[in-house]
GROMACS .gro file of C-alpha atoms in nm:
model
  293
    1MET     CA    1  12.077  11.446  -8.058
    2SER     CA    2  11.926  11.115  -8.178
    3GLU     CA    3  12.079  10.785  -8.070
    4PHE     CA    4  12.126  10.707  -8.439
    5LEU     CA    5  12.287  10.956  -8.679
    6SER     CA    6  12.238  11.006  -9.050
    7THR     CA    7  12.531  11.026  -9.290
    8ARG     CA    8  12.498  11.406  -9.294
    9GLU     CA    9  12.500  11.427  -8.912
   10VAL     CA   10  12.810  11.205  -8.889
   11ALA     CA   11  12.983  11.421  -9.150
   12ALA     CA   12  12.904  11.732  -8.944
   13LEU     CA   13  13.020  11.564  -8.621
   14LEU     CA   14  13.352  11.453  -8.771
   15ARG     CA   15  13.394  11.762  -8.993
   16LEU     CA   16  13.419  11.546  -9.304
   17LYS     CA   17  13.248  11.543  -9.640
   18GLU     CA   18  12.953  11.307  -9.670
   19ARG     CA   19  13.135  11.112  -9.943
   20LYS     CA   20  13.415  11.033  -9.697
   21VAL     CA   21  13.160  10.900  -9.446
   22TYR     CA   22  13.014  10.674  -9.717
   23ASP     CA   23  13.365  10.548  -9.793
   24LEU     CA   24  13.434  10.477  -9.424
   25ALA     CA   25  13.105  10.287  -9.395
   26LYS     CA   26  13.168  10.088  -9.713
   27SER     CA   27  13.511   9.978  -9.593
   28GLY     CA   28  13.380   9.884  -9.248
   29ALA     CA   29  13.605  10.138  -9.079
   30ILE     CA   30  13.324  10.312  -8.887
   31PRO     CA   31  13.037  10.152  -8.688
   32VAL     CA   32  12.721  10.146  -8.904
   33SER     CA   33  12.388   9.963  -8.915
   34ARG     CA   34  12.207   9.868  -9.235
   35VAL     CA   35  11.915   9.682  -9.075
   36THR     CA   36  11.661   9.945  -9.186
   37GLY     CA   37  11.782   9.953  -9.546
   38LYS     CA   38  11.966  10.281  -9.503
   39LEU     CA   39  12.285  10.383  -9.326
   40LEU     CA   40  12.238  10.462  -8.957
   41PHE     CA   41  12.529  10.529  -8.724
   42PRO     CA   42  12.491  10.456  -8.348
   43ARG     CA   43  12.603  10.784  -8.194
   44GLU     CA   44  12.774  10.625  -7.890
   45LEU     CA   45  12.970  10.382  -8.107
   46VAL     CA   46  13.084  10.662  -8.338
   47GLU     CA   47  13.206  10.858  -8.034
   48ALA     CA   48  13.380  10.546  -7.903
   49TRP     CA   49  13.541  10.498  -8.245
   50VAL     CA   50  13.683  10.852  -8.228
   51LEU     CA   51  13.819  10.792  -7.877
   52ARG     CA   52  13.968  10.460  -7.979
   53ASN     CA   53  14.163  10.624  -8.261
   54THR     CA   54  14.315  10.883  -8.029
   55GLU     CA   55  14.692  10.855  -8.054
   56TYR     CA   56  14.896  10.801  -7.738
   57ARG     CA   57  15.235  10.637  -7.735
   58GLU     CA   58  15.175  10.423  -7.427
   59GLY     CA   59  14.824  10.314  -7.528
   60LEU     CA   60  14.503  10.449  -7.378
   61GLY     CA   61  14.430  10.119  -7.207
   62VAL     CA   62  14.696  10.182  -6.943
   63LEU     CA   63  14.541  10.507  -6.828
   64ALA     CA   64  14.250  10.362  -6.635
   65SER     CA   65  14.132  10.025  -6.509
   66ARG     CA   66  13.789   9.905  -6.610
   67PRO     CA   67  13.509   9.907  -6.353
   68LEU     CA   68  13.376   9.567  -6.246
   69VAL     CA   69  13.056   9.605  -6.445
   70LEU     CA   70  12.879   9.382  -6.696
   71THR     CA   71  12.670   9.580  -6.943
   72GLY     CA   72  12.463   9.510  -7.252
   73SER     CA   73  12.161   9.291  -7.306
   74HIS     CA   74  11.953   9.157  -7.021
   75ASP     CA   75  11.921   8.780  -6.998
   76PRO     CA   76  11.721   8.611  -6.718
   77LEU     CA   77  11.960   8.317  -6.689
   78LEU     CA   78  12.274   8.532  -6.686
   79ASP     CA   79  12.115   8.773  -6.437
   80TRP     CA   80  12.044   8.483  -6.201
   81ALA     CA   81  12.393   8.336  -6.248
   82LEU     CA   82  12.562   8.664  -6.162
   83ARG     CA   83  12.390   8.662  -5.823
   84GLU     CA   84  12.431   8.291  -5.751
   85SER     CA   85  12.797   8.274  -5.853
   86GLY     CA   86  12.911   8.536  -5.603
   87ALA     CA   87  13.125   8.688  -5.877
   88GLY     CA   88  13.081   9.039  -5.735
   89ILE     CA   89  13.013   9.190  -6.079
   90ALA     CA   90  12.772   9.482  -6.096
   91THR     CA   91  12.532   9.510  -6.389
   92TYR     CA   92  12.394   9.781  -6.615
   93PHE     CA   93  12.160   9.616  -6.863
   94ASP     CA   94  12.036   9.861  -7.126
   95GLY     CA   95  12.058   9.682  -7.459
   96SER     CA   96  12.325   9.523  -7.676
   97LEU     CA   97  12.452   9.835  -7.854
   98ASP     CA   98  12.458  10.041  -7.536
   99GLY     CA   99  12.665   9.770  -7.369
  100LEU     CA  100  12.903   9.748  -7.663
  101ALA     CA  101  12.952  10.124  -7.659
  102ARG     CA  102  13.030  10.117  -7.287
  103LEU     CA  103  13.274   9.830  -7.337
  104ALA     CA  104  13.445  10.024  -7.617
  105LYS     CA  105  13.475  10.328  -7.391
  106GLY     CA  106  13.636  10.128  -7.110
  107GLN     CA  107  13.332  10.149  -6.884
  108ALA     CA  108  13.283   9.773  -6.841
  109ILE     CA  109  13.466   9.441  -6.844
  110ALA     CA  110  13.202   9.261  -7.053
  111ALA     CA  111  12.881   9.315  -7.247
  112GLY     CA  112  12.597   9.076  -7.329
  113MET     CA  113  12.502   9.080  -7.698
  114HIS     CA  114  12.245   8.916  -7.929
  115VAL     CA  115  12.252   9.132  -8.242
  116PHE     CA  116  12.141   8.951  -8.556
  117GLU     CA  117  12.341   9.057  -8.863
  118PRO     CA  118  12.124   8.977  -9.167
  119GLU     CA  119  12.403   9.059  -9.414
  120THR     CA  120  12.599   8.753  -9.295
  121GLY     CA  121  12.339   8.554  -9.100
  122ASP     CA  122  12.573   8.572  -8.800
  123PHE     CA  123  12.542   8.736  -8.460
  124ASN     CA  124  12.743   9.009  -8.287
  125VAL     CA  125  13.079   8.962  -8.463
  126GLY     CA  126  13.038   9.239  -8.721
  127HIS     CA  127  12.922   9.495  -8.467
  128LEU     CA  128  13.198   9.403  -8.223
  129THR     CA  129  13.480   9.420  -8.478
  130ALA     CA  130  13.347   9.750  -8.617
  131ALA     CA  131  13.329   9.907  -8.272
  132MET     CA  132  13.660   9.765  -8.141
  133PRO     CA  133  13.886   9.672  -8.434
  134GLY     CA  134  14.224   9.543  -8.330
  135GLN     CA  135  14.130   9.549  -7.961
  136PRO     CA  136  14.200   9.262  -7.718
  137VAL     CA  137  13.838   9.154  -7.684
  138ALA     CA  138  13.682   8.808  -7.715
  139LEU     CA  139  13.328   8.700  -7.799
  140ILE     CA  140  13.222   8.398  -7.595
  141GLU     CA  141  12.897   8.209  -7.645
  142ILE     CA  142  12.675   8.171  -7.341
  143ALA     CA  143  12.369   8.008  -7.495
  144ARG     CA  144  12.136   7.981  -7.791
  145ARG     CA  145  11.797   8.125  -7.699
  146ASP     CA  146  11.444   8.112  -7.837
  147GLN     CA  147  11.341   8.467  -7.919
  148GLY     CA  148  10.981   8.541  -8.011
  149LEU     CA  149  10.649   8.695  -7.913
  150VAL     CA  150  10.532   8.706  -7.554
  151LEU     CA  151  10.151   8.685  -7.564
  152PRO     CA  152   9.866   8.685  -7.310
  153ALA     CA  153   9.780   8.346  -7.160
  154GLY     CA  154   9.570   8.150  -7.405
  155ASN     CA  155   9.673   8.374  -7.695
  156PRO     CA  156   9.330   8.541  -7.727
  157GLY     CA  157   9.443   8.733  -8.037
  158LYS     CA  158   9.524   8.405  -8.218
  159ILE     CA  159   9.867   8.539  -8.313
  160SER     CA  160  10.055   8.284  -8.524
  161GLY     CA  161  10.325   8.505  -8.675
  162ILE     CA  162  10.459   8.856  -8.715
  163ALA     CA  163  10.206   8.940  -8.987
  164ASP     CA  164   9.923   8.890  -8.736
  165LEU     CA  165  10.047   9.186  -8.532
  166GLU     CA  166   9.879   9.438  -8.761
  167GLY     CA  167   9.678   9.673  -8.539
  168ALA     CA  168   9.820   9.524  -8.218
  169ARG     CA  169   9.961   9.712  -7.921
  170ILE     CA  170  10.328   9.613  -7.899
  171ILE     CA  171  10.557   9.689  -7.608
  172PRO     CA  172  10.891   9.752  -7.783
  173ARG     CA  173  11.243   9.750  -7.645
  174GLN     CA  174  11.453  10.063  -7.660
  175PRO     CA  175  11.652  10.149  -7.978
  176GLY     CA  176  11.983   9.962  -7.976
  177ALA     CA  177  11.842   9.657  -7.796
  178GLY     CA  178  11.892   9.332  -7.986
  179SER     CA  179  11.524   9.241  -7.947
  180ARG     CA  180  11.414   9.575  -8.095
  181MET     CA  181  11.650   9.537  -8.391
  182LEU     CA  182  11.521   9.185  -8.452
  183LEU     CA  183  11.157   9.297  -8.427
  184ASP     CA  184  11.223   9.573  -8.684
  185HIS     CA  185  11.388   9.318  -8.914
  186LEU     CA  186  11.109   9.061  -8.886
  187MET     CA  187  10.838   9.325  -8.934
  188ALA     CA  188  11.010   9.448  -9.249
  189GLU     CA  189  11.032   9.091  -9.380
  190ALA     CA  190  10.659   9.049  -9.312
  191GLY     CA  191  10.575   9.376  -9.489
  192LEU     CA  192  10.468   9.556  -9.170
  193ALA     CA  193  10.563   9.918  -9.105
  194GLU     CA  194  10.556  10.097  -8.769
  195LYS     CA  195  10.233  10.271  -8.874
  196ASP     CA  196  10.065   9.930  -8.898
  197VAL     CA  197  10.103   9.866  -8.524
  198THR     CA  198  10.091  10.068  -8.203
  199LEU     CA  199  10.434  10.087  -8.041
  200LEU     CA  200  10.377  10.176  -7.677
  201ASP     CA  201  10.581  10.441  -7.501
  202PRO     CA  202  10.796  10.428  -7.297
  203PRO     CA  203  10.972  10.115  -7.426
  204ALA     CA  204  11.062   9.827  -7.195
  205ARG     CA  205  11.423   9.838  -7.079
  206ASN     CA  206  11.466   9.462  -7.031
  207GLN     CA  207  11.316   9.121  -7.106
  208THR     CA  208  11.119   9.101  -6.781
  209ASP     CA  209  10.951   9.437  -6.835
  210VAL     CA  210  10.824   9.316  -7.175
  211ALA     CA  211  10.653   9.020  -7.009
  212LEU     CA  212  10.509   9.237  -6.731
  213ALA     CA  213  10.352   9.476  -6.983
  214VAL     CA  214  10.175   9.182  -7.149
  215ALA     CA  215  10.075   9.021  -6.819
  216GLU     CA  216   9.924   9.348  -6.696
  217GLY     CA  217   9.721   9.390  -7.014
  218ARG     CA  218   9.900   9.704  -7.129
  219ALA     CA  219  10.028   9.532  -7.443
  220ASP     CA  220   9.901   9.265  -7.679
  221ALA     CA  221  10.249   9.136  -7.754
  222GLY     CA  222  10.619   9.201  -7.711
  223MET     CA  223  10.947   9.058  -7.839
  224ALA     CA  224  11.149   8.876  -7.574
  225VAL     CA  225  11.304   8.539  -7.488
  226ALA     CA  226  11.103   8.238  -7.379
  227ALA     CA  227  11.249   8.260  -7.029
  228ALA     CA  228  11.071   8.592  -6.974
  229ALA     CA  229  10.727   8.444  -7.046
  230ARG     CA  230  10.725   8.122  -6.844
  231PRO     CA  231  10.746   8.266  -6.487
  232LEU     CA  232  10.434   8.476  -6.555
  233LYS     CA  233  10.249   8.186  -6.723
  234LEU     CA  234  10.221   8.372  -7.052
  235ASP     CA  235  10.206   8.223  -7.399
  236PHE     CA  236  10.519   8.232  -7.609
  237LEU     CA  237  10.550   8.206  -7.987
  238PRO     CA  238  10.910   8.120  -8.087
  239LEU     CA  239  11.020   8.301  -8.402
  240PHE     CA  240  11.398   8.299  -8.401
  241ALA     CA  241  11.686   8.095  -8.259
  242GLU     CA  242  11.953   8.346  -8.162
  243ARG     CA  243  12.298   8.336  -8.007
  244PHE     CA  244  12.365   8.521  -7.684
  245ASP     CA  245  12.734   8.607  -7.635
  246LEU     CA  246  12.951   8.790  -7.389
  247ALA     CA  247  13.195   9.037  -7.540
  248VAL     CA  248  13.479   9.030  -7.286
  249TRP     CA  249  13.782   9.254  -7.237
  250ARG     CA  250  14.046   8.984  -7.262
  251ARG     CA  251  14.262   9.090  -6.967
  252ASP     CA  252  13.958   9.077  -6.737
  253TYR     CA  253  13.859   8.733  -6.866
  254PHE     CA  254  14.143   8.583  -6.660
  255GLU     CA  255  14.058   8.772  -6.341
  256PRO     CA  256  13.866   8.603  -6.054
  257PRO     CA  257  13.524   8.773  -6.103
  258LEU     CA  258  13.467   8.657  -6.462
  259GLN     CA  259  13.630   8.322  -6.391
  260ALA     CA  260  13.386   8.271  -6.101
  261LEU     CA  261  13.089   8.351  -6.326
  262LEU     CA  262  13.205   8.123  -6.610
  263ALA     CA  263  13.290   7.841  -6.371
  264PHE     CA  264  12.941   7.861  -6.221
  265ALA     CA  265  12.792   7.851  -6.572
  266ARG     CA  266  12.946   7.505  -6.615
  267THR     CA  267  12.769   7.361  -6.310
  268ARG     CA  268  12.462   7.140  -6.293
  269ALA     CA  269  12.276   7.417  -6.110
  270PHE     CA  270  12.315   7.648  -6.410
  271ALA     CA  271  12.190   7.381  -6.652
  272GLU     CA  272  11.894   7.300  -6.428
  273ARG     CA  273  11.800   7.667  -6.404
  274ALA     CA  274  11.817   7.697  -6.784
  275ALA     CA  275  11.577   7.403  -6.814
  276VAL     CA  276  11.334   7.558  -6.564
  277LEU     CA  277  11.333   7.893  -6.744
  278GLY     CA  278  11.301   7.726  -7.085
  279GLY     CA  279  11.417   7.819  -7.433
  280TYR     CA  280  11.792   7.773  -7.380
  281ASP     CA  281  12.042   7.551  -7.559
  282LEU     CA  282  12.373   7.537  -7.369
  283SER     CA  283  12.553   7.295  -7.602
  284GLY     CA  284  12.774   7.570  -7.746
  285PHE     CA  285  12.862   7.733  -7.413
  286GLY     CA  286  13.218   7.864  -7.408
  287THR     CA  287  13.267   7.868  -7.786
  288VAL     CA  288  13.489   8.161  -7.886
  289HIS     CA  289  13.342   8.332  -8.193
  290HIS     CA  290  13.598   8.614  -8.206
  291ASN     CA  291  13.932   8.675  -8.040
  292GLY     CA  292  14.096   9.001  -8.143
  293PRO     CA  293  14.321   9.129  -8.262
   0.00000   0.00000   0.00000
């Protein structure tokens, strides 16, 4: 089954009429994406939504503790900080929506997210509240990041914007990754369809793999953060200033592992590393953008 379901497929999965699915989507009761101009339902978030609405007098949260895992979007600065802080948190980076689904299912204590929501011009909040309404989860800003095109050194293709990608070989991220969703959005704004470019397969699973594909000559361009390009001495064309947040299960926020990570992120070493990697603005670090319920 596809990672994204149509209205008809969701209706079949939930044994509902399609009209009821439209009503649920319109009211914001079920996780849905409108980035492509039509309704698409992330399959894992729909399944998590069903599990979350399971009735149990004592509350499902008491049945199992969450594993000490941080999921979601890969970020070079956060990846480094997790190691340097000694927080003892394992990672499973496979895109923003995958991480959110795992957080909703109780498979992680936090998830990195950078999902642009064009309907509101905001980031992450709509997807988080749709996937985990009424749940004790907070959305904490880590950094603002420059997101854009990673290009070969010297920019031999003279790429100056998304429209210049026509005919180019692009290394995409996997469906559900924030960078892939942003690329789709920017291409649509520029009037480019998938048929106008060559999307390489398999997709890159993280920011670093995007840069490696360009550095090795397998791709003409890829969407990633500035910090992925600099270590490999690649060109970078900034296109979008985005917010990178951690969606955190609130009970685990107060436990030593996450406190160790967040304390380290307030140190001079963290700020200096951000400056070396490039493309980060830490002025909003720690801002709480959502605190449910």
